[in-house]
mmCIF file of C-alpha atoms in Angstrom:
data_model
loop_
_atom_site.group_PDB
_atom_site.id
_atom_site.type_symbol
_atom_site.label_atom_id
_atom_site.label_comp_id
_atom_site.label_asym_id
_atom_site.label_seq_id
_atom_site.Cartn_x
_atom_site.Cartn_y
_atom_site.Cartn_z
ATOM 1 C CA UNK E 1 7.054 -38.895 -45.486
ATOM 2 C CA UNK E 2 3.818 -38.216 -47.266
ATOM 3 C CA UNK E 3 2.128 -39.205 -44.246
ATOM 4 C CA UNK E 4 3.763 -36.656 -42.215
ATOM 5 C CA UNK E 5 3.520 -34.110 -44.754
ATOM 6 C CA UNK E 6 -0.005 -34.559 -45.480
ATOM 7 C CA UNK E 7 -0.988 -34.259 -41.563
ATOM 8 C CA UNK E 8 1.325 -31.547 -41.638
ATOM 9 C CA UNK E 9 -0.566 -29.959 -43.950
ATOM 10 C CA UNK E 10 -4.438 -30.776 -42.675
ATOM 11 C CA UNK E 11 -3.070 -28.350 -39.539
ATOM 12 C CA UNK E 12 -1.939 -25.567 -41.475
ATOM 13 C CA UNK E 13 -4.877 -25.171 -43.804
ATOM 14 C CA UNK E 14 -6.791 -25.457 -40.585
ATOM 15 C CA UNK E 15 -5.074 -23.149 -38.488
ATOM 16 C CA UNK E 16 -3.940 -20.562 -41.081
ATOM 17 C CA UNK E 17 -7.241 -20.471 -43.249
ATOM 18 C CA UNK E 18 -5.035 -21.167 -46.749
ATOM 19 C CA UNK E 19 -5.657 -22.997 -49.636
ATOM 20 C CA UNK E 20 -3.892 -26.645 -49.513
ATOM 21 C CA UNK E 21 -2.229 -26.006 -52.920
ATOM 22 C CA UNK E 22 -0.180 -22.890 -51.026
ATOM 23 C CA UNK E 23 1.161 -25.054 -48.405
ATOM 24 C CA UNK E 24 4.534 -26.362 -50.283
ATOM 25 C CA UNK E 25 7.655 -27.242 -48.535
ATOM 26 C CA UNK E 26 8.814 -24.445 -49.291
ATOM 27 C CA UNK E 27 6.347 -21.402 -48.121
ATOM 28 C CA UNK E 28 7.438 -19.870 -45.207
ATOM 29 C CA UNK E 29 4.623 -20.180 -42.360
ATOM 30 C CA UNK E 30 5.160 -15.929 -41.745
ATOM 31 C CA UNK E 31 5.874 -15.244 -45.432
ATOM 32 C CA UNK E 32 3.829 -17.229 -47.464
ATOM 33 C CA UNK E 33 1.499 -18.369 -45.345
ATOM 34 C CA UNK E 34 0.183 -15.629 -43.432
ATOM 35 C CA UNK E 35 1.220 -16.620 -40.255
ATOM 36 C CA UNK E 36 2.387 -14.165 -37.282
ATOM 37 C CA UNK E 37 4.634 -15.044 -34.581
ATOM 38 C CA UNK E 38 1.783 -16.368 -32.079
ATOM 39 C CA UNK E 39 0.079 -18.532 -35.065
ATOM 40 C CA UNK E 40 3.659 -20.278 -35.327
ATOM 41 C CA UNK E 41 3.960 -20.778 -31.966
ATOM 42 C CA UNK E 42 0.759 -22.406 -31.965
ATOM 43 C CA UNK E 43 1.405 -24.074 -35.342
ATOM 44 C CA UNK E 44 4.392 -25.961 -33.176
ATOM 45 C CA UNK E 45 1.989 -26.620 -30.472
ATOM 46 C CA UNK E 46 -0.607 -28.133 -32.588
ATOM 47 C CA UNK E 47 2.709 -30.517 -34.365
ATOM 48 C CA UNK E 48 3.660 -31.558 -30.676
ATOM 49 C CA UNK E 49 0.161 -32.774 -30.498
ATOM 50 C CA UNK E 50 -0.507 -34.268 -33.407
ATOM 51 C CA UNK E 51 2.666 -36.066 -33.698
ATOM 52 C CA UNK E 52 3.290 -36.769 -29.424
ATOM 53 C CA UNK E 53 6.707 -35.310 -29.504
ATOM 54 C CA UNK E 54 8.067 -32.125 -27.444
ATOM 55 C CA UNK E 55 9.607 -29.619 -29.585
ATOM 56 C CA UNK E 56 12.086 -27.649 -27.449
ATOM 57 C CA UNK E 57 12.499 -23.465 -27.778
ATOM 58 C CA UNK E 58 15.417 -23.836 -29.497
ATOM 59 C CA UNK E 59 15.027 -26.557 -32.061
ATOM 60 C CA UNK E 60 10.807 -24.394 -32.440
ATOM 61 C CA UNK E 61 12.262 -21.353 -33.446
ATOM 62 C CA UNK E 62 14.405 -22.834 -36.597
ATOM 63 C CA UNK E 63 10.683 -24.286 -38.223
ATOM 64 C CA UNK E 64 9.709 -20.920 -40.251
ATOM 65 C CA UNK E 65 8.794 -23.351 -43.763
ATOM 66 C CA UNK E 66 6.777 -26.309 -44.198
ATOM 67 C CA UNK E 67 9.462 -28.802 -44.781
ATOM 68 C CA UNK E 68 11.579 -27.241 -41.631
ATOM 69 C CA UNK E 69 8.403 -28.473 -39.851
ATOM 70 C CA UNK E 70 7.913 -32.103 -41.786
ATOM 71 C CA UNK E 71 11.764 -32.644 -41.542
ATOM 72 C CA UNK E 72 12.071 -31.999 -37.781
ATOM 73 C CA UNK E 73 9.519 -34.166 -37.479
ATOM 74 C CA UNK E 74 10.553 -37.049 -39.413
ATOM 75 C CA UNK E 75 14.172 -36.729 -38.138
ATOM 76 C CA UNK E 76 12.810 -37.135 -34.950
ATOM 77 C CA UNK E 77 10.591 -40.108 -35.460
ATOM 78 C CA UNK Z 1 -22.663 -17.754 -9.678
ATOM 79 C CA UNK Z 2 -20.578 -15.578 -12.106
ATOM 80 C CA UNK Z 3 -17.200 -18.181 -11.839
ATOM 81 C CA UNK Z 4 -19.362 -21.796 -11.802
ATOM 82 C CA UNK Z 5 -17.074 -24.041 -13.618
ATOM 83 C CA UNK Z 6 -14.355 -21.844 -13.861
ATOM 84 C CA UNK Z 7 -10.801 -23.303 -12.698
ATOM 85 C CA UNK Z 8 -8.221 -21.255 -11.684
ATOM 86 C CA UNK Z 9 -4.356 -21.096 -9.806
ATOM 87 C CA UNK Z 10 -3.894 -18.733 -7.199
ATOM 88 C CA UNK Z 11 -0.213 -18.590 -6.336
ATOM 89 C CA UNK Z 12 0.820 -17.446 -2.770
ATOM 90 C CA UNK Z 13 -2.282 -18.096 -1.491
ATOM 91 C CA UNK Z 14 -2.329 -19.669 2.086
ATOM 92 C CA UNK Z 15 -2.150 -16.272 3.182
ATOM 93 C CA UNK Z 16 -3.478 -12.844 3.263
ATOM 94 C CA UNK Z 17 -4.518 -11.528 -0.313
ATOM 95 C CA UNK Z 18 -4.107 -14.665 -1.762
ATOM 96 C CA UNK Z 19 -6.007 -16.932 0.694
ATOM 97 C CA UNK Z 20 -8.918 -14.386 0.059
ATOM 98 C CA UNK Z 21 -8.694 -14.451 -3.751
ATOM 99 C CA UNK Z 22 -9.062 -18.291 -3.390
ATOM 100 C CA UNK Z 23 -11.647 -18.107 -0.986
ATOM 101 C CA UNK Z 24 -13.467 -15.390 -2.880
ATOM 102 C CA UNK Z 25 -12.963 -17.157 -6.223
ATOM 103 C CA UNK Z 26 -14.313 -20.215 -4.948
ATOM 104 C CA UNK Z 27 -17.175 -18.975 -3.360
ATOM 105 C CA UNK Z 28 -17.792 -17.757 -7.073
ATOM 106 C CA UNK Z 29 -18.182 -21.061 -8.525
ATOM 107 C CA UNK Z 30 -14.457 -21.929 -9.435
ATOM 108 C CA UNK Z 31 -11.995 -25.089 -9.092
ATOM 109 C CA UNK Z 32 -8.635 -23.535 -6.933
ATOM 110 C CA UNK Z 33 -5.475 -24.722 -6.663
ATOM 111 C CA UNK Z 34 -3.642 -23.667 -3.775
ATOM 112 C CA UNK Z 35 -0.081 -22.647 -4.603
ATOM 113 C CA UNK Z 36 2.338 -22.140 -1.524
ATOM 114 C CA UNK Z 37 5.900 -21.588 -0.784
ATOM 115 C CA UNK Z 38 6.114 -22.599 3.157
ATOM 116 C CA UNK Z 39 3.016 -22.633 5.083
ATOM 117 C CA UNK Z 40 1.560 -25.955 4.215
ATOM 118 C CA UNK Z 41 -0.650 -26.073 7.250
ATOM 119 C CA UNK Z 42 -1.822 -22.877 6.217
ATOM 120 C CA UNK Z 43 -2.527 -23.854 2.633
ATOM 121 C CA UNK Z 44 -4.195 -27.171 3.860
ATOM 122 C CA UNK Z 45 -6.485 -24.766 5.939
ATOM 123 C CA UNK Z 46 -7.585 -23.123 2.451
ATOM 124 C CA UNK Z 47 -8.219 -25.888 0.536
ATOM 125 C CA UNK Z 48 -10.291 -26.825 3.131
ATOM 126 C CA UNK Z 49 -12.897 -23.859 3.476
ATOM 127 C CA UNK Z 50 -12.889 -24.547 -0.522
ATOM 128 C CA UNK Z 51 -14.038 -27.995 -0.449
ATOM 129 C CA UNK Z 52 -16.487 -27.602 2.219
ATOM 130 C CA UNK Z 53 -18.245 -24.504 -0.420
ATOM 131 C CA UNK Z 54 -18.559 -27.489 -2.437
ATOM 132 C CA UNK Z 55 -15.826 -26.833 -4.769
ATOM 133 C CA UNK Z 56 -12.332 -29.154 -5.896
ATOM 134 C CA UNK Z 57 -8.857 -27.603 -4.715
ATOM 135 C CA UNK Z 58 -5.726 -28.836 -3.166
ATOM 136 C CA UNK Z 59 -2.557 -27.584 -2.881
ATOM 137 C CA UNK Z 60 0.807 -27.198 -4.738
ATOM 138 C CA UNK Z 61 3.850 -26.767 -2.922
ATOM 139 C CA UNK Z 62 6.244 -25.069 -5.357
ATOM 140 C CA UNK Z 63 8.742 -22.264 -5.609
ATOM 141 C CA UNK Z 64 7.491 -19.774 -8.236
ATOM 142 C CA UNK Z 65 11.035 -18.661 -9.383
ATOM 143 C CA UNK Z 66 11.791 -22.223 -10.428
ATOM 144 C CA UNK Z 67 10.998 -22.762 -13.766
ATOM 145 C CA UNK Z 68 11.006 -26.722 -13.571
ATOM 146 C CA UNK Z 69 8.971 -26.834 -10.260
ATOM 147 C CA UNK Z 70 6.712 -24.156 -11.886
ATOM 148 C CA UNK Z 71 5.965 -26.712 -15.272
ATOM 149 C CA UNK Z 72 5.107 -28.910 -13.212
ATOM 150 C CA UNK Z 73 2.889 -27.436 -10.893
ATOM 151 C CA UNK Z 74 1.145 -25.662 -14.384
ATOM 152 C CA UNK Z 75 0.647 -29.631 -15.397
ATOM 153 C CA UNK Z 76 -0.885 -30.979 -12.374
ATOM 154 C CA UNK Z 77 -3.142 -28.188 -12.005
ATOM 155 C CA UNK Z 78 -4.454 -28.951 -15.737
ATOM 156 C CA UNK Z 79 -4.224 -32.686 -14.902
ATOM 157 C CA UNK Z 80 -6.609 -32.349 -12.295
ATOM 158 C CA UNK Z 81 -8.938 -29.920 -13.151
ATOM 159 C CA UNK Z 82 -8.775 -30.576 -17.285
ATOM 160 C CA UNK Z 83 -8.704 -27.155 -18.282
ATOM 161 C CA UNK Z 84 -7.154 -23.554 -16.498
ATOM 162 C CA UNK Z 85 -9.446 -20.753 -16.899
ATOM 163 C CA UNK Z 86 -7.929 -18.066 -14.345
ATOM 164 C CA UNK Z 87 -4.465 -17.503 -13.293
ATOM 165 C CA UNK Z 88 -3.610 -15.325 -10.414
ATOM 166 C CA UNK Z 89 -0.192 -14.017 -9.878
ATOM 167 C CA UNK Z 90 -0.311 -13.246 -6.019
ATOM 168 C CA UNK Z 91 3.002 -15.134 -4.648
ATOM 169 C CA UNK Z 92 5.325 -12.460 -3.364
ATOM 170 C CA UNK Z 93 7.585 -11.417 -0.354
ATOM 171 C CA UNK Z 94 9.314 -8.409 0.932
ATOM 172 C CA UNK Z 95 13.122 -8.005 2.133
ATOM 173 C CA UNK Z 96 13.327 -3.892 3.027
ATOM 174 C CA UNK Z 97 16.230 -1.889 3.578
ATOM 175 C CA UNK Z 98 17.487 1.627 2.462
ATOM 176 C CA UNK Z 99 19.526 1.387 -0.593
ATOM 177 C CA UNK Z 100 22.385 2.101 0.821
ATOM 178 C CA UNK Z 101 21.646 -0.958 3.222
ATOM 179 C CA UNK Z 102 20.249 -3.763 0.935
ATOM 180 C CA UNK Z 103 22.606 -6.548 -0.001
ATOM 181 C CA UNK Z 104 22.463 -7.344 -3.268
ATOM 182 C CA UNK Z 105 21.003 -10.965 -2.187
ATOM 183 C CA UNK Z 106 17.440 -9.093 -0.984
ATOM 184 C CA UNK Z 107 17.034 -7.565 -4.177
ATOM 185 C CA UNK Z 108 17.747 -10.824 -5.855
ATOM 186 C CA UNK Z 109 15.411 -12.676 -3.787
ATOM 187 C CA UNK Z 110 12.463 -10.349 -4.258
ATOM 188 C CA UNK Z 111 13.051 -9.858 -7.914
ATOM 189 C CA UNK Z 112 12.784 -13.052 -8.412
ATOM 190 C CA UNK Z 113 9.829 -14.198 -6.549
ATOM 191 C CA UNK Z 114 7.968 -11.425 -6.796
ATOM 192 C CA UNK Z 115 8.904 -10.236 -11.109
ATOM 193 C CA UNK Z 116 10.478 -13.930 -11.982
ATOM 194 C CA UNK Z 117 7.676 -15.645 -10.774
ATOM 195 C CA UNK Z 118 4.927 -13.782 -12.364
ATOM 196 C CA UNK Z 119 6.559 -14.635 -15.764
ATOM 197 C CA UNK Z 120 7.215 -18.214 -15.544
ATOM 198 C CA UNK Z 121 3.923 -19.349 -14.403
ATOM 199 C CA UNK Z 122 2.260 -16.495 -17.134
ATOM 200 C CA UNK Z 123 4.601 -18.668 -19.645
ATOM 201 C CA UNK Z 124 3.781 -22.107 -18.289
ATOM 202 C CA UNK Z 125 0.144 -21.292 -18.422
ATOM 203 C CA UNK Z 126 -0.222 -19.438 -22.344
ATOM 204 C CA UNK Z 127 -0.008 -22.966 -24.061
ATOM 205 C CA UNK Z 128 -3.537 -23.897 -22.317
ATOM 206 C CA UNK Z 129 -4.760 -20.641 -22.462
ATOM 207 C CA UNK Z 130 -4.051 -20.331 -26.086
ATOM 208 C CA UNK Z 131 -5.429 -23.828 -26.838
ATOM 209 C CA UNK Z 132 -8.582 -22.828 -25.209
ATOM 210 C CA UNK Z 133 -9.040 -19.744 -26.888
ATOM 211 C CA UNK Z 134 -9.741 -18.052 -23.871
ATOM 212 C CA UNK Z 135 -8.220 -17.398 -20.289
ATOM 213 C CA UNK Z 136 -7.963 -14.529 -17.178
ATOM 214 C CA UNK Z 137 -4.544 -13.522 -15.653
ATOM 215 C CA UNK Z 138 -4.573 -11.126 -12.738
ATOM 216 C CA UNK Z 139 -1.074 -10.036 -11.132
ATOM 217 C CA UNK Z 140 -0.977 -8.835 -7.777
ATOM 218 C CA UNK Z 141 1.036 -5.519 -8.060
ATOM 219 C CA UNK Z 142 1.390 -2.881 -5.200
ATOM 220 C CA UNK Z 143 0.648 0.825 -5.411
ATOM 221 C CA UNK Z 144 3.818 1.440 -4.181
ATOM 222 C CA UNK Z 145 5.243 0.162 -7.451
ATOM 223 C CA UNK Z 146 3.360 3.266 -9.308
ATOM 224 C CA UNK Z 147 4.167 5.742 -6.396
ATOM 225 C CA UNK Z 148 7.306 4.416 -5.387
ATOM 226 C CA UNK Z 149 8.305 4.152 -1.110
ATOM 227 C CA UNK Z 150 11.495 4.391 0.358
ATOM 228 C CA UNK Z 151 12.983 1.184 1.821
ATOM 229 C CA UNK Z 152 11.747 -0.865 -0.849
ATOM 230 C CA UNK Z 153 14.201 -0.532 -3.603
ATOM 231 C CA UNK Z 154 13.781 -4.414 -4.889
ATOM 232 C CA UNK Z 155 9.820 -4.447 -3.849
ATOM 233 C CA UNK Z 156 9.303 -1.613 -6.049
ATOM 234 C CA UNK Z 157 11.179 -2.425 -9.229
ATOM 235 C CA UNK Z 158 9.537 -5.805 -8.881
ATOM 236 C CA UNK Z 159 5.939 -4.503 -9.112
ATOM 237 C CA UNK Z 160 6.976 -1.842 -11.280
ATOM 238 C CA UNK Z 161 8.250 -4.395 -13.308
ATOM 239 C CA UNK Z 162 4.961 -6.611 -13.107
ATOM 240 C CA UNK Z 163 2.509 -3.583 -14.114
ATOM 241 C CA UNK Z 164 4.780 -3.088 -17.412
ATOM 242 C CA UNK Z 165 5.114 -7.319 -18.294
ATOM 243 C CA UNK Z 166 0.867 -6.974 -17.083
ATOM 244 C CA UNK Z 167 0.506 -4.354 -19.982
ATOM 245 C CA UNK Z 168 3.014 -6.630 -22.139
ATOM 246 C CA UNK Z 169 1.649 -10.038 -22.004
ATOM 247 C CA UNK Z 170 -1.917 -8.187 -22.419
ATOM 248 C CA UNK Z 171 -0.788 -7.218 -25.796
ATOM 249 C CA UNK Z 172 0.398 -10.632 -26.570
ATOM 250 C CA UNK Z 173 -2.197 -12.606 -25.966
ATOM 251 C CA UNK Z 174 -5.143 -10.448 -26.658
ATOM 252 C CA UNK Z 175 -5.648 -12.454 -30.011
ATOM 253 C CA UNK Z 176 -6.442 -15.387 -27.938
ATOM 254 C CA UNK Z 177 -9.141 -13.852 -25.782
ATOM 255 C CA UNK Z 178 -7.016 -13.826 -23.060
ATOM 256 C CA UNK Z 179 -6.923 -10.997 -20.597
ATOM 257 C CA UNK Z 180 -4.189 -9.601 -18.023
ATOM 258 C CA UNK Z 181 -4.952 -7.274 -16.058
ATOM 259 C CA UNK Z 182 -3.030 -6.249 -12.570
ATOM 260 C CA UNK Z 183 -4.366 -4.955 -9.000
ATOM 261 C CA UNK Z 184 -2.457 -2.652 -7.577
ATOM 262 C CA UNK Z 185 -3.661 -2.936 -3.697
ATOM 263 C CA UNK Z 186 -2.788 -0.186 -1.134
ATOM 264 C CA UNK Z 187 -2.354 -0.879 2.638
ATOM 265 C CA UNK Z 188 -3.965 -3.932 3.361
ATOM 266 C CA UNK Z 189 -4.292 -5.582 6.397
ATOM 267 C CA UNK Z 190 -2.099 -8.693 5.915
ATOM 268 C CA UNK Z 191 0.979 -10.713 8.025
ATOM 269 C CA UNK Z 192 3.376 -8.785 5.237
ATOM 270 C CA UNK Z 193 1.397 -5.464 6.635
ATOM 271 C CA UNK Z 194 1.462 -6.520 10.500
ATOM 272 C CA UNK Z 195 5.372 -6.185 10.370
ATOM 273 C CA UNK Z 196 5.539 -2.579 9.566
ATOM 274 C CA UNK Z 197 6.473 -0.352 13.106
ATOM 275 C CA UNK Z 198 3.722 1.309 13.998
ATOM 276 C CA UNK Z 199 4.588 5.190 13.315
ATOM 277 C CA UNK Z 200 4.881 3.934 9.671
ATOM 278 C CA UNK Z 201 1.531 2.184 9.681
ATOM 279 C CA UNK Z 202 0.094 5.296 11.461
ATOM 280 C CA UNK Z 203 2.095 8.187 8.722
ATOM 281 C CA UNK Z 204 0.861 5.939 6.041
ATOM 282 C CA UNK Z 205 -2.868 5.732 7.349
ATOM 283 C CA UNK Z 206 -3.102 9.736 7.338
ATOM 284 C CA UNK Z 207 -2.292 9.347 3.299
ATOM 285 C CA UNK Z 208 -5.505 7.327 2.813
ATOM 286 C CA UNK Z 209 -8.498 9.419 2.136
ATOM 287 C CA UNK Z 210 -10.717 6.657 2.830
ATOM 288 C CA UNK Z 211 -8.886 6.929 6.267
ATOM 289 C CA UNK Z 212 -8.801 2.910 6.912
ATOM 290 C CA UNK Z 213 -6.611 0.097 5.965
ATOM 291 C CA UNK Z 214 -7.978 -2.280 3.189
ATOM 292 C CA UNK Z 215 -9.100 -5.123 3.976
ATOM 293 C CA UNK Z 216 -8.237 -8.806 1.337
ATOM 294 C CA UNK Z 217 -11.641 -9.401 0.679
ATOM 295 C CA UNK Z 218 -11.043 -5.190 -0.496
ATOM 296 C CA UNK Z 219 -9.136 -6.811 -2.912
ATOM 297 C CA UNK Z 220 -10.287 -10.342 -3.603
ATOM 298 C CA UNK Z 221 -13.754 -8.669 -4.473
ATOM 299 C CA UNK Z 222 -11.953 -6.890 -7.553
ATOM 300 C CA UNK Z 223 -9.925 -9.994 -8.624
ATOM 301 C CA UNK Z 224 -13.081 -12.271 -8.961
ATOM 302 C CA UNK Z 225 -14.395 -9.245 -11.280
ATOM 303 C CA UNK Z 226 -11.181 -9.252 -13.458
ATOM 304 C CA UNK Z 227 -11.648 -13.294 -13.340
ATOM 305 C CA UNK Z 228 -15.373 -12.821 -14.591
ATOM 306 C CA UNK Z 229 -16.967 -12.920 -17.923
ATOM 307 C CA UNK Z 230 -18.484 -9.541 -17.237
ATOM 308 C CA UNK Z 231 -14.780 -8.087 -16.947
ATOM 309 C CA UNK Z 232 -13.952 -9.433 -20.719
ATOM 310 C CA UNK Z 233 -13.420 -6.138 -22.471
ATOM 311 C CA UNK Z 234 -10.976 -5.209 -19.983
ATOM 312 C CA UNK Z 235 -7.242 -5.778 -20.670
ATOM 313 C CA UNK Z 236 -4.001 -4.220 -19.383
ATOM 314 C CA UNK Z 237 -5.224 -2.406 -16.680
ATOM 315 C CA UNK Z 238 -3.617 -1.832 -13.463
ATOM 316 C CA UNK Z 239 -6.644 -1.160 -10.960
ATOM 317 C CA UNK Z 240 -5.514 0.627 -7.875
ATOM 318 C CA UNK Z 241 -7.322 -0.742 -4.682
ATOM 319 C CA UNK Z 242 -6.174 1.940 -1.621
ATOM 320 C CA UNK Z 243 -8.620 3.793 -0.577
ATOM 321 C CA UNK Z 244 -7.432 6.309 -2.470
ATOM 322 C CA UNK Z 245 -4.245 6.505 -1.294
ATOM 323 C CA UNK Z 246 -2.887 6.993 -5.314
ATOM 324 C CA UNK Z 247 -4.625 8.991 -7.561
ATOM 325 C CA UNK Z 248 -3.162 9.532 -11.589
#
């Protein structure tokens, strides 16, 4: 779990130029965080990547906080 | 060579615009892949010329209104060349009749080759494009889809259509230093052209102030532009290429 959420994390702070102490499992990537529409659709991209897992359309567009992101991907691992 | 290293997908193009886009784009510098629908000999014929400038291509047989067939011709084309700089949207086909005349399977065919298509191979290629922070897409639209032309109901809406999702996807992806632009070509001489009856291809020639038919490489020319680095401030256009035919 910490494992995800701490790669997770790396990504976002990368991608989204924020500070690490903003990214909590609860910000919302387009709230919170910054983030427009393309930057989460990349955001998922970057996941599938980093984590070697397909993220369909469907299950993409119900990650809009952190810990949608780190518990799709530990419910998938 | 302005496209050395470049890679790019041409779809449709064993034949007349296309074949000279892939031609022209190779003899640019750039990697082609060879998409085609039915003429394989044809397509083999293309990739040939291309490997014998010096450059990598092969073809992709593949249906551009199937979204399956078109991920995975997206995938091999990054597979084999490791990266997808250029993508243009030539594949299309034409099924005229009056309105009153065309069956409601013509306009379904040509809407979705020629509108379809352009937007599932735009979507299968984004995820590279955006990765690599950078990309060209150039869709092959037809003057008569800004002017409009009787007996092509579906043709028209189709690259009517594909001027408006050019302008669209332009404003999309603009963030990502990727560029759409379309070509909107005028009569040129191609097998698509040949079948017109000659009193139309004659009426039609005495619109064209240029007073000749176009020629591909007319075209092909202004898509290796659009492909170029030089053409990078320049995004959701819709170039005309007819001699003049069209004039807004």
């Amino acid at each position: 779990m910490a494992d995800v959420l701490e790669r997770v994390t790396k990504i976002i702070v990368d991608r989204l130029g924020v500070d690490e102490s903003q990214v909590t499992l609860e910000a919302s990537f387009k709230d919170d965080l910054g983030a427009d529409s393309l930057d989460v659709v990349e955001l998922v991209m970057e996941l599938e990547d980093e984590f070697d897992m397909e993220i369909s359309d469907e299950d993409a567009e119900k990650i809009s906080t952190v810990g949608d992101a780190v518990n799709y991907i530990n419910s998938k691992k | 060579m302005s496209l050395t290293g470049k890679t790019a997908l041409v779809t449709g193009a064993s034949r007349g615009i296309g074949r000279a886009i892939a031609l022209e784009l190779a003899s640019q510098g750039a990697n082609v892949a060879v998409n085609y629908a039915g003429s394989e000999a044809k397509a083999n014929e293309v990739v040939d010329e291309i490997k014998a400038l010096g450059r990598d291509a092969f073809a992709y047989k593949c249906n551009v209104s199937d979204s399956a067939n078109v991920t995975e011709m997206v995938k091999s084309v990054i597979d084999r060349f490791g990266s997808l700089d250029i993508l243009v949207n030539n594949a299309g086909i034409t099924k005229d009749n009056l309105i009153m005349r065309m069956k409601e399977e013509e306009w379904d065919d040509v809407i979705n080759i020629n509108l379809k298509g352009v937007f599932l191979v735009t979507k299968a290629v984004t995820r590279q494009m955006m990765k690599q922070r950078k990309g060209r897409i150039i869709n092959i639209a037809s003057i008569v889809g800004v002017s409009g032309n009787p007996g092509q109901a579906n043709y028209v809406a189709a690259k009517a259509g594909v001027i408006g999702l050019t302008k669209t996807t332009a404003k999309e992806l603009a963030s990502r230093n990727i560029t759409v632009n379309a070509i909107a070509p005028g009569f040129i001489t191609t097998d698509m052209t040949d079948q017109l009856p000659e009193e139309i291809k004659a009426e039609m020639l005495k619109q064209i102030p240029l007073a000749r038919l176009g020629e591909p490489k007319d075209v092909a020319k202004a898509a290796a532009f659009l492909a170029s680095d030089d053409a990078a401030y320049i995004t959701g256009q819709t170039l005309n290429i007819d001699g003049g035919m069209v004039m807004l």
